[in-house]
C-alpha cells in the first residue's frame, strides 16, 4: 500500500527501533561500551571473534579424552549426581578400556560444580569451540575417536547439550564407528501419569500442575525418540524398569570408602540418647520434603529427636555430615533408592525411605546374598510412627544399620557398574 514500508524496510525499521531502545536503556559505561562496539570496523570485530574461537578451541583440545585402548568411552553431558563421572571411573577399571566423563556448564549458571568430572565445557567453549569438540570426539583431529558414548537423559554429546536430542548425534557417531547408548536417571524417563497410577503418594498426582504437565510432555518425547533407537538403553535405579521394561539396570556407582571412614570416628547409629535425624532435600518435591519436615520438626519439638536439614552442603563434605547422623530420611514418595540412601548405608546409618515392594524384590535378586536393602519403609502417613519405633527399639534398628555398609558395598560400587558396562563396551562398535 502507498505510504507503507515494504517487508525489507519494515524489518530494517524494526531492527532500528530495537537498537535505539537498547541503547536508551543502557547507562554510563555500558552505553559507552555498546557504542564503541557498534563503531568498531567489521575486520576488527572479526579478529576478536577469531581470537575467542582460537582460545576456546585450545581449551577444548586440552580436555583429557581417552586415547588408545580397545574401547574409549565418553559419558555425558550432565554428570547427574556425579554418576557420569562414577560410571566412567567404573569403566576405566576394565582391561583395555579408557573412559572419561563430560559435564557442561548450564546457561546462566556459574562454573561451580558440586561433583568432579574429567571434561568440563564452560560457556565460552560451548559458544566458540564446538567444532573442535566434535572433531575430538569423532577422531577428526589429532587423537583417536571415541569407540562408545553413553548419553545421559537422552541429551546429545556433540553439541546443543541443553535442548537437543541424542538422535541428533547418531548419524555422525555411527559414521565413524562409534557405538551409542543412552542412560536415564529418573524424572527424565519416569512418566508422571504412570507413576501417579502406581504410587498412592506420587508427587505427580496433579496432572493439571504446570510442572507435571511439562514433565509429562518431555518424557513422552523421550519415548518417541527411543522408538527410533535400536541401541543399548540403561536406567540407573530399579524402579525405572517399570517404565522401560526392556532397559538394563546400570547400578549407581558410589565411592563408599569416604562414608565408611567417616563413620569410624562417630558413634554407631542410635547410640545417642537423642538421635540425630537428617534429611537432604536436593529436590524437595520428589523427596516429599514438605511432609518429612513437618513430621521431623514436630518430633524435634517434642524432644524425641534432633532434626538437621542438609542444604547446600558440598558433596566433598557429605561423608562427614551423613556420618554425624543416626538416621537419614531419603524420600517418602518416589519408591526408589537414590545416591543419598546408598551413601547413608555405607556410613552405617539407619536409612528411611519409600521403596516399592517390586523394587525391593529386584534389589534382593541382584544382591549376591539375596538380601533386600536394609532400608526402613516409610510413606508420609507412617513416617512419624516409624521414627518413634526406631527410637523405641534401638537395638533392632542399630543391627540393621550395622549390616548396611556390607550391603552397599556388594551392590552399589564401581565393580558392579563395571560388570554391567563390560558387555556394552567390549562388544563390537557400530559399523
PDB file of N, CA and C in Angstrom, residues 96-160:
ATOM      1  N   UNK A  96      41.765 -52.773  29.000  1.00  0.00           N
ATOM      2  CA  UNK A  96      41.653 -52.299  27.633  1.00  0.00           C
ATOM      3  C   UNK A  96      40.643 -51.196  27.428  1.00  0.00           C
ATOM      4  N   UNK A  97      40.092 -50.624  28.504  1.00  0.00           N
ATOM      5  CA  UNK A  97      39.079 -49.574  28.399  1.00  0.00           C
ATOM      6  C   UNK A  97      39.621 -48.275  28.980  1.00  0.00           C
ATOM      7  N   UNK A  98      39.427 -47.194  28.250  1.00  0.00           N
ATOM      8  CA  UNK A  98      39.684 -45.854  28.761  1.00  0.00           C
ATOM      9  C   UNK A  98      38.376 -45.095  28.745  1.00  0.00           C
ATOM     10  N   UNK A  99      38.089 -44.322  29.770  1.00  0.00           N
ATOM     11  CA  UNK A  99      36.804 -43.639  29.858  1.00  0.00           C
ATOM     12  C   UNK A  99      36.965 -42.255  30.462  1.00  0.00           C
ATOM     13  N   UNK A 100      36.060 -41.368  30.086  1.00  0.00           N
ATOM     14  CA  UNK A 100      36.042 -40.010  30.622  1.00  0.00           C
ATOM     15  C   UNK A 100      34.604 -39.553  30.738  1.00  0.00           C
ATOM     16  N   UNK A 101      34.357 -38.645  31.681  1.00  0.00           N
ATOM     17  CA  UNK A 101      33.028 -38.073  31.861  1.00  0.00           C
ATOM     18  C   UNK A 101      33.026 -36.634  31.369  1.00  0.00           C
ATOM     19  N   UNK A 102      31.888 -36.229  30.830  1.00  0.00           N
ATOM     20  CA  UNK A 102      31.702 -34.870  30.311  1.00  0.00           C
ATOM     21  C   UNK A 102      30.614 -34.175  31.109  1.00  0.00           C
ATOM     22  N   UNK A 103      30.893 -32.934  31.503  1.00  0.00           N
ATOM     23  CA  UNK A 103      29.891 -32.083  32.138  1.00  0.00           C
ATOM     24  C   UNK A 103      29.951 -30.725  31.459  1.00  0.00           C
ATOM     25  N   UNK A 104      28.777 -30.144  31.186  1.00  0.00           N
ATOM     26  CA  UNK A 104      28.738 -28.849  30.513  1.00  0.00           C
ATOM     27  C   UNK A 104      28.099 -27.817  31.433  1.00  0.00           C
ATOM     28  N   UNK A 105      28.616 -26.599  31.357  1.00  0.00           N
ATOM     29  CA  UNK A 105      28.061 -25.526  32.168  1.00  0.00           C
ATOM     30  C   UNK A 105      26.690 -25.143  31.644  1.00  0.00           C
ATOM     31  N   UNK A 106      25.728 -25.055  32.537  1.00  0.00           N
ATOM     32  CA  UNK A 106      24.384 -24.650  32.138  1.00  0.00           C
ATOM     33  C   UNK A 106      24.329 -23.187  31.800  1.00  0.00           C
ATOM     34  N   UNK A 107      23.298 -22.791  31.074  1.00  0.00           N
ATOM     35  CA  UNK A 107      23.130 -21.397  30.709  1.00  0.00           C
ATOM     36  C   UNK A 107      22.803 -20.567  31.934  1.00  0.00           C
ATOM     37  N   UNK A 108      23.547 -19.490  32.101  1.00  0.00           N
ATOM     38  CA  UNK A 108      23.299 -18.614  33.224  1.00  0.00           C
ATOM     39  C   UNK A 108      23.721 -19.180  34.555  1.00  0.00           C
ATOM     40  N   UNK A 109      24.526 -20.244  34.541  1.00  0.00           N
ATOM     41  CA  UNK A 109      24.948 -20.896  35.782  1.00  0.00           C
ATOM     42  C   UNK A 109      26.434 -20.641  35.992  1.00  0.00           C
ATOM     43  N   UNK A 110      26.807 -20.297  37.194  1.00  0.00           N
ATOM     44  CA  UNK A 110      28.219 -20.087  37.490  1.00  0.00           C
ATOM     45  C   UNK A 110      28.970 -21.411  37.387  1.00  0.00           C
ATOM     46  N   UNK A 111      30.261 -21.381  37.057  1.00  0.00           N
ATOM     47  CA  UNK A 111      31.013 -22.614  36.808  1.00  0.00           C
ATOM     48  C   UNK A 111      31.451 -23.341  38.075  1.00  0.00           C
ATOM     49  N   UNK A 112      30.621 -23.314  39.118  1.00  0.00           N
ATOM     50  CA  UNK A 112      30.936 -24.031  40.345  1.00  0.00           C
ATOM     51  C   UNK A 112      30.277 -25.397  40.279  1.00  0.00           C
ATOM     52  N   UNK A 113      31.035 -26.443  40.432  1.00  0.00           N
ATOM     53  CA  UNK A 113      30.500 -27.794  40.301  1.00  0.00           C
ATOM     54  C   UNK A 113      30.558 -28.510  41.636  1.00  0.00           C
ATOM     55  N   UNK A 114      29.499 -29.218  41.954  1.00  0.00           N
ATOM     56  CA  UNK A 114      29.477 -29.983  43.179  1.00  0.00           C
ATOM     57  C   UNK A 114      30.152 -31.327  43.042  1.00  0.00           C
ATOM     58  N   UNK A 115      30.298 -31.804  41.813  1.00  0.00           N
ATOM     59  CA  UNK A 115      30.883 -33.118  41.562  1.00  0.00           C
ATOM     60  C   UNK A 115      32.042 -32.969  40.580  1.00  0.00           C
ATOM     61  N   UNK A 116      33.061 -33.762  40.779  1.00  0.00           N
ATOM     62  CA  UNK A 116      34.209 -33.718  39.878  1.00  0.00           C
ATOM     63  C   UNK A 116      33.858 -34.369  38.553  1.00  0.00           C
ATOM     64  N   UNK A 117      34.552 -33.964  37.522  1.00  0.00           N
ATOM     65  CA  UNK A 117      34.334 -34.522  36.193  1.00  0.00           C
ATOM     66  C   UNK A 117      35.656 -34.482  35.440  1.00  0.00           C
ATOM     67  N   UNK A 118      35.788 -35.300  34.414  1.00  0.00           N
ATOM     68  CA  UNK A 118      37.039 -35.331  33.648  1.00  0.00           C
ATOM     69  C   UNK A 118      37.108 -34.184  32.650  1.00  0.00           C
ATOM     70  N   UNK A 119      36.020 -33.956  31.937  1.00  0.00           N
ATOM     71  CA  UNK A 119      35.961 -32.937  30.893  1.00  0.00           C
ATOM     72  C   UNK A 119      34.863 -31.948  31.254  1.00  0.00           C
ATOM     73  N   UNK A 120      35.193 -30.668  31.239  1.00  0.00           N
ATOM     74  CA  UNK A 120      34.203 -29.636  31.562  1.00  0.00           C
ATOM     75  C   UNK A 120      34.213 -28.583  30.467  1.00  0.00           C
ATOM     76  N   UNK A 121      33.093 -28.400  29.814  1.00  0.00           N
ATOM     77  CA  UNK A 121      32.954 -27.386  28.774  1.00  0.00           C
ATOM     78  C   UNK A 121      32.192 -26.197  29.346  1.00  0.00           C
ATOM     79  N   UNK A 122      32.900 -25.092  29.546  1.00  0.00           N
ATOM     80  CA  UNK A 122      32.226 -23.898  30.048  1.00  0.00           C
ATOM     81  C   UNK A 122      31.503 -23.206  28.893  1.00  0.00           C
ATOM     82  N   UNK A 123      30.855 -22.090  29.193  1.00  0.00           N
ATOM     83  CA  UNK A 123      30.063 -21.423  28.167  1.00  0.00           C
ATOM     84  C   UNK A 123      30.896 -20.909  26.989  1.00  0.00           C
ATOM     85  N   UNK A 124      32.062 -20.296  27.219  1.00  0.00           N
ATOM     86  CA  UNK A 124      32.868 -19.889  26.061  1.00  0.00           C
ATOM     87  C   UNK A 124      33.258 -21.060  25.166  1.00  0.00           C
ATOM     88  N   UNK A 125      33.585 -22.202  25.763  1.00  0.00           N
ATOM     89  CA  UNK A 125      33.929 -23.367  24.937  1.00  0.00           C
ATOM     90  C   UNK A 125      32.720 -23.857  24.152  1.00  0.00           C
ATOM     91  N   UNK A 126      31.530 -23.778  24.748  1.00  0.00           N
ATOM     92  CA  UNK A 126      30.322 -24.192  24.033  1.00  0.00           C
ATOM     93  C   UNK A 126      29.973 -23.214  22.908  1.00  0.00           C
ATOM     94  N   UNK A 127      30.239 -21.924  23.130  1.00  0.00           N
ATOM     95  CA  UNK A 127      29.902 -20.918  22.126  1.00  0.00           C
ATOM     96  C   UNK A 127      30.875 -20.908  20.960  1.00  0.00           C
ATOM     97  N   UNK A 128      32.154 -21.115  21.253  1.00  0.00           N
ATOM     98  CA  UNK A 128      33.176 -20.904  20.227  1.00  0.00           C
ATOM     99  C   UNK A 128      34.019 -22.134  19.900  1.00  0.00           C
ATOM    100  N   UNK A 129      33.868 -23.219  20.665  1.00  0.00           N
ATOM    101  CA  UNK A 129      34.768 -24.345  20.462  1.00  0.00           C
ATOM    102  C   UNK A 129      34.108 -25.654  20.076  1.00  0.00           C
ATOM    103  N   UNK A 130      32.836 -25.619  19.671  1.00  0.00           N
ATOM    104  CA  UNK A 130      32.139 -26.877  19.389  1.00  0.00           C
ATOM    105  C   UNK A 130      32.690 -27.611  18.173  1.00  0.00           C
ATOM    106  N   UNK A 131      33.212 -26.867  17.211  1.00  0.00           N
ATOM    107  CA  UNK A 131      33.795 -27.551  16.048  1.00  0.00           C
ATOM    108  C   UNK A 131      34.972 -28.414  16.491  1.00  0.00           C
ATOM    109  N   UNK A 132      35.829 -27.851  17.329  1.00  0.00           N
ATOM    110  CA  UNK A 132      36.975 -28.614  17.841  1.00  0.00           C
ATOM    111  C   UNK A 132      36.503 -29.777  18.707  1.00  0.00           C
ATOM    112  N   UNK A 133      35.428 -29.564  19.468  1.00  0.00           N
ATOM    113  CA  UNK A 133      34.906 -30.627  20.331  1.00  0.00           C
ATOM    114  C   UNK A 133      34.407 -31.805  19.489  1.00  0.00           C
ATOM    115  N   UNK A 134      33.637 -31.530  18.458  1.00  0.00           N
ATOM    116  CA  UNK A 134      33.138 -32.598  17.587  1.00  0.00           C
ATOM    117  C   UNK A 134      34.299 -33.355  16.954  1.00  0.00           C
ATOM    118  N   UNK A 135      35.304 -32.618  16.505  1.00  0.00           N
ATOM    119  CA  UNK A 135      36.461 -33.260  15.870  1.00  0.00           C
ATOM    120  C   UNK A 135      37.195 -34.159  16.861  1.00  0.00           C
ATOM    121  N   UNK A 136      37.277 -33.733  18.115  1.00  0.00           N
ATOM    122  CA  UNK A 136      37.961 -34.547  19.131  1.00  0.00           C
ATOM    123  C   UNK A 136      37.206 -35.841  19.392  1.00  0.00           C
ATOM    124  N   UNK A 137      35.894 -35.744  19.583  1.00  0.00           N
ATOM    125  CA  UNK A 137      35.087 -36.931  19.883  1.00  0.00           C
ATOM    126  C   UNK A 137      35.053 -37.884  18.698  1.00  0.00           C
ATOM    127  N   UNK A 138      34.918 -37.328  17.509  1.00  0.00           N
ATOM    128  CA  UNK A 138      34.798 -38.145  16.307  1.00  0.00           C
ATOM    129  C   UNK A 138      36.141 -38.593  15.749  1.00  0.00           C
ATOM    130  N   UNK A 139      37.236 -38.128  16.345  1.00  0.00           N
ATOM    131  CA  UNK A 139      38.558 -38.536  15.877  1.00  0.00           C
ATOM    132  C   UNK A 139      38.963 -37.887  14.578  1.00  0.00           C
ATOM    133  N   UNK A 140      38.473 -36.670  14.320  1.00  0.00           N
ATOM    134  CA  UNK A 140      38.806 -35.982  13.078  1.00  0.00           C
ATOM    135  C   UNK A 140      40.025 -35.085  13.235  1.00  0.00           C
ATOM    136  N   UNK A 141      40.529 -35.002  14.475  1.00  0.00           N
ATOM    137  CA  UNK A 141      41.710 -34.188  14.719  1.00  0.00           C
ATOM    138  C   UNK A 141      42.933 -35.055  14.931  1.00  0.00           C
ATOM    139  N   UNK A 142      43.695 -34.750  15.983  1.00  0.00           N
ATOM    140  CA  UNK A 142      44.943 -35.447  16.237  1.00  0.00           C
ATOM    141  C   UNK A 142      44.741 -36.776  16.961  1.00  0.00           C
ATOM    142  N   UNK A 143      43.719 -36.872  17.851  1.00  0.00           N
ATOM    143  CA  UNK A 143      43.555 -38.061  18.682  1.00  0.00           C
ATOM    144  C   UNK A 143      42.650 -39.104  18.059  1.00  0.00           C
ATOM    145  N   UNK A 144      42.447 -40.176  18.816  1.00  0.00           N
ATOM    146  CA  UNK A 144      41.567 -41.254  18.370  1.00  0.00           C
ATOM    147  C   UNK A 144      40.125 -40.897  18.670  1.00  0.00           C
ATOM    148  N   UNK A 145      39.223 -41.414  17.847  1.00  0.00           N
ATOM    149  CA  UNK A 145      37.804 -41.239  18.112  1.00  0.00           C
ATOM    150  C   UNK A 145      37.405 -42.067  19.321  1.00  0.00           C
ATOM    151  N   UNK A 146      36.338 -41.630  19.979  1.00  0.00           N
ATOM    152  CA  UNK A 146      35.748 -42.498  20.980  1.00  0.00           C
ATOM    153  C   UNK A 146      35.220 -43.751  20.270  1.00  0.00           C
ATOM    154  N   UNK A 147      35.143 -44.843  20.975  1.00  0.00           N
ATOM    155  CA  UNK A 147      34.522 -46.034  20.386  1.00  0.00           C
ATOM    156  C   UNK A 147      33.095 -46.197  20.882  1.00  0.00           C
ATOM    157  N   UNK A 148      32.791 -45.610  22.056  1.00  0.00           N
ATOM    158  CA  UNK A 148      31.462 -45.708  22.655  1.00  0.00           C
ATOM    159  C   UNK A 148      31.112 -44.382  23.337  1.00  0.00           C
ATOM    160  N   UNK A 149      29.846 -44.030  23.307  1.00  0.00           N
ATOM    161  CA  UNK A 149      29.366 -42.895  24.089  1.00  0.00           C
ATOM    162  C   UNK A 149      28.121 -43.323  24.849  1.00  0.00           C
ATOM    163  N   UNK A 150      27.957 -42.767  26.038  1.00  0.00           N
ATOM    164  CA  UNK A 150      26.789 -43.019  26.867  1.00  0.00           C
ATOM    165  C   UNK A 150      26.136 -41.665  27.128  1.00  0.00           C
ATOM    166  N   UNK A 151      24.997 -41.437  26.470  1.00  0.00           N
ATOM    167  CA  UNK A 151      24.324 -40.140  26.518  1.00  0.00           C
ATOM    168  C   UNK A 151      23.340 -40.104  27.686  1.00  0.00           C
ATOM    169  N   UNK A 152      23.589 -39.209  28.612  1.00  0.00           N
ATOM    170  CA  UNK A 152      22.718 -39.113  29.784  1.00  0.00           C
ATOM    171  C   UNK A 152      21.406 -38.404  29.440  1.00  0.00           C
ATOM    172  N   UNK A 153      20.309 -38.973  29.945  1.00  0.00           N
ATOM    173  CA  UNK A 153      18.982 -38.348  29.847  1.00  0.00           C
ATOM    174  C   UNK A 153      18.573 -38.038  28.415  1.00  0.00           C
ATOM    175  N   UNK A 154      19.093 -38.801  27.475  1.00  0.00           N
ATOM    176  CA  UNK A 154      18.727 -38.588  26.080  1.00  0.00           C
ATOM    177  C   UNK A 154      19.277 -37.314  25.486  1.00  0.00           C
ATOM    178  N   UNK A 155      20.296 -36.721  26.112  1.00  0.00           N
ATOM    179  CA  UNK A 155      20.897 -35.489  25.588  1.00  0.00           C
ATOM    180  C   UNK A 155      21.995 -35.813  24.578  1.00  0.00           C
ATOM    181  N   UNK A 156      22.242 -34.907  23.646  1.00  0.00           N
ATOM    182  CA  UNK A 156      23.343 -35.117  22.704  1.00  0.00           C
ATOM    183  C   UNK A 156      24.678 -34.903  23.384  1.00  0.00           C
ATOM    184  N   UNK A 157      25.719 -35.427  22.772  1.00  0.00           N
ATOM    185  CA  UNK A 157      27.044 -35.343  23.369  1.00  0.00           C
ATOM    186  C   UNK A 157      28.027 -34.570  22.494  1.00  0.00           C
ATOM    187  N   UNK A 158      27.574 -34.175  21.290  1.00  0.00           N
ATOM    188  CA  UNK A 158      28.438 -33.441  20.373  1.00  0.00           C
ATOM    189  C   UNK A 158      28.150 -31.941  20.366  1.00  0.00           C
ATOM    190  N   UNK A 159      27.009 -31.521  20.887  1.00  0.00           N
ATOM    191  CA  UNK A 159      26.644 -30.113  20.884  1.00  0.00           C
ATOM    192  C   UNK A 159      25.158 -29.954  21.147  1.00  0.00           C
ATOM    193  N   UNK A 160      24.715 -28.689  21.277  1.00  0.00           N
ATOM    194  CA  UNK A 160      23.313 -28.397  21.605  1.00  0.00           C
ATOM    195  C   UNK A 160      22.879 -29.203  22.830  1.00  0.00           C
TER     196      UNK A 160
END
